[in-house]
CSV table of C-alpha atoms in Angstrom, one decimal:
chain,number,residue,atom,x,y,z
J,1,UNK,CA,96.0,8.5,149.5
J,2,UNK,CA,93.6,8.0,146.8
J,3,UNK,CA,92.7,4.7,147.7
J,4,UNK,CA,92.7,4.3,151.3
J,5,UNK,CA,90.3,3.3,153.9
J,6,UNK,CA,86.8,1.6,153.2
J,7,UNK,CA,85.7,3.7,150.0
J,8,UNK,CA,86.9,0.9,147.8
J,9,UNK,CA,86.5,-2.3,150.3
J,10,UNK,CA,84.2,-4.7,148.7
J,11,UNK,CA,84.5,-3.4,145.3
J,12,UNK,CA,88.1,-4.2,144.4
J,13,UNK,CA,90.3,-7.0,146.7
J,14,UNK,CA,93.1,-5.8,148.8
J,15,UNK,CA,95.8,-7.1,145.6
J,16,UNK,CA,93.7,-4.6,143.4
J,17,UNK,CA,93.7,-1.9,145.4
J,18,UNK,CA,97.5,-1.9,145.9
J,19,UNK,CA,97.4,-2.5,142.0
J,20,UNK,CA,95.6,0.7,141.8
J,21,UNK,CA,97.7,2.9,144.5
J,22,UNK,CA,100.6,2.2,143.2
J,23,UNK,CA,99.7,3.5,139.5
J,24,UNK,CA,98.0,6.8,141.2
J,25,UNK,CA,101.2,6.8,143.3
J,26,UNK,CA,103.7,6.5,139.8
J,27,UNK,CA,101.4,8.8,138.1
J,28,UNK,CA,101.8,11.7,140.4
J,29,UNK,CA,105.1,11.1,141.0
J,30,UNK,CA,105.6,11.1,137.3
J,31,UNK,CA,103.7,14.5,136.8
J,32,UNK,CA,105.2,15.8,140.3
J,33,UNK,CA,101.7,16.5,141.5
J,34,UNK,CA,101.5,15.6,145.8
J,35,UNK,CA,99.4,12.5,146.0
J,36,UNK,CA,97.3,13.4,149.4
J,37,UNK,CA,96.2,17.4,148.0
J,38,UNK,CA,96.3,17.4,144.3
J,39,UNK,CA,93.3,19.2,143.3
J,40,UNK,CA,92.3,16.5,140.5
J,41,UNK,CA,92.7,13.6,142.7
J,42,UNK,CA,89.7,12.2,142.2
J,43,UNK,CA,89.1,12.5,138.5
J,44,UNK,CA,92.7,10.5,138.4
J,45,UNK,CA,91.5,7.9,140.1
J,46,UNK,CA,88.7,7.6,138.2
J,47,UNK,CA,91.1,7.3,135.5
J,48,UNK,CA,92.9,4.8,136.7
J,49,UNK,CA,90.1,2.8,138.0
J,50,UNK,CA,88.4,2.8,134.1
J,51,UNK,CA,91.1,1.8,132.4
J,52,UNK,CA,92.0,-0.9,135.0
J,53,UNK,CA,88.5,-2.4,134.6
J,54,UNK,CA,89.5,-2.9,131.1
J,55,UNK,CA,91.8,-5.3,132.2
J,56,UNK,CA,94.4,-3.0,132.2
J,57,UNK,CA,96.9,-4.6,135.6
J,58,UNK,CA,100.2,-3.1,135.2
J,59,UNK,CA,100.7,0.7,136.6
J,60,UNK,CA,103.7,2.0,134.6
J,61,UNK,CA,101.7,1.5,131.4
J,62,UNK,CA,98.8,2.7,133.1
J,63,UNK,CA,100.6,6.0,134.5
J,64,UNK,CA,101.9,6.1,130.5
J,65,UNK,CA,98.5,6.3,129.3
J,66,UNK,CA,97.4,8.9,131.7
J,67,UNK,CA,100.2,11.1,131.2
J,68,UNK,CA,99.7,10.7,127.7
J,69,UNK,CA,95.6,11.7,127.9
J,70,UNK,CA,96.3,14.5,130.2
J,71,UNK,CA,99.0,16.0,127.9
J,72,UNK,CA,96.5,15.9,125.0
J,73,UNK,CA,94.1,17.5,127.5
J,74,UNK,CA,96.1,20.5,128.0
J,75,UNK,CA,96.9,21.4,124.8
């Protein structure tokens, strides 16, 4: 998981945290990448973490917005 352990403890409460698994979970899911050994892991949480500092809080429009960037990305 993207978000597990201690790498985020102190930076983000427990509530955000499950905020921001859940989007990485619904992103992957969405993209059907596997959420533990997807090679871009990282840079997607990154992602998510950016734009929920923006005060972005719900995942499915999160997960939109991702899907959205990435297909631009690939074109």
């Amino acid at each position: 998981m993207a978000f597990s352990g201690n790498k985020y403890s102190g930076t983000f409460t427990p509530g955000q945290v499950t905020i921001l698994q859940s989007t990485y979970d619904e992103v992957c899911r969405i993209l059907g990448r596997c959420p533990t050994t997807d090679t871009n892991k990282e840079q997607l949480a990154r992602a998510i973490i950016s734009m929920f500092e923006q005060g972005n809080t719900d995942p499915k429009y999160m997960a939109g917005n991702i899907i959205q960037a990435e297909k631009y990305l690939t074109k």
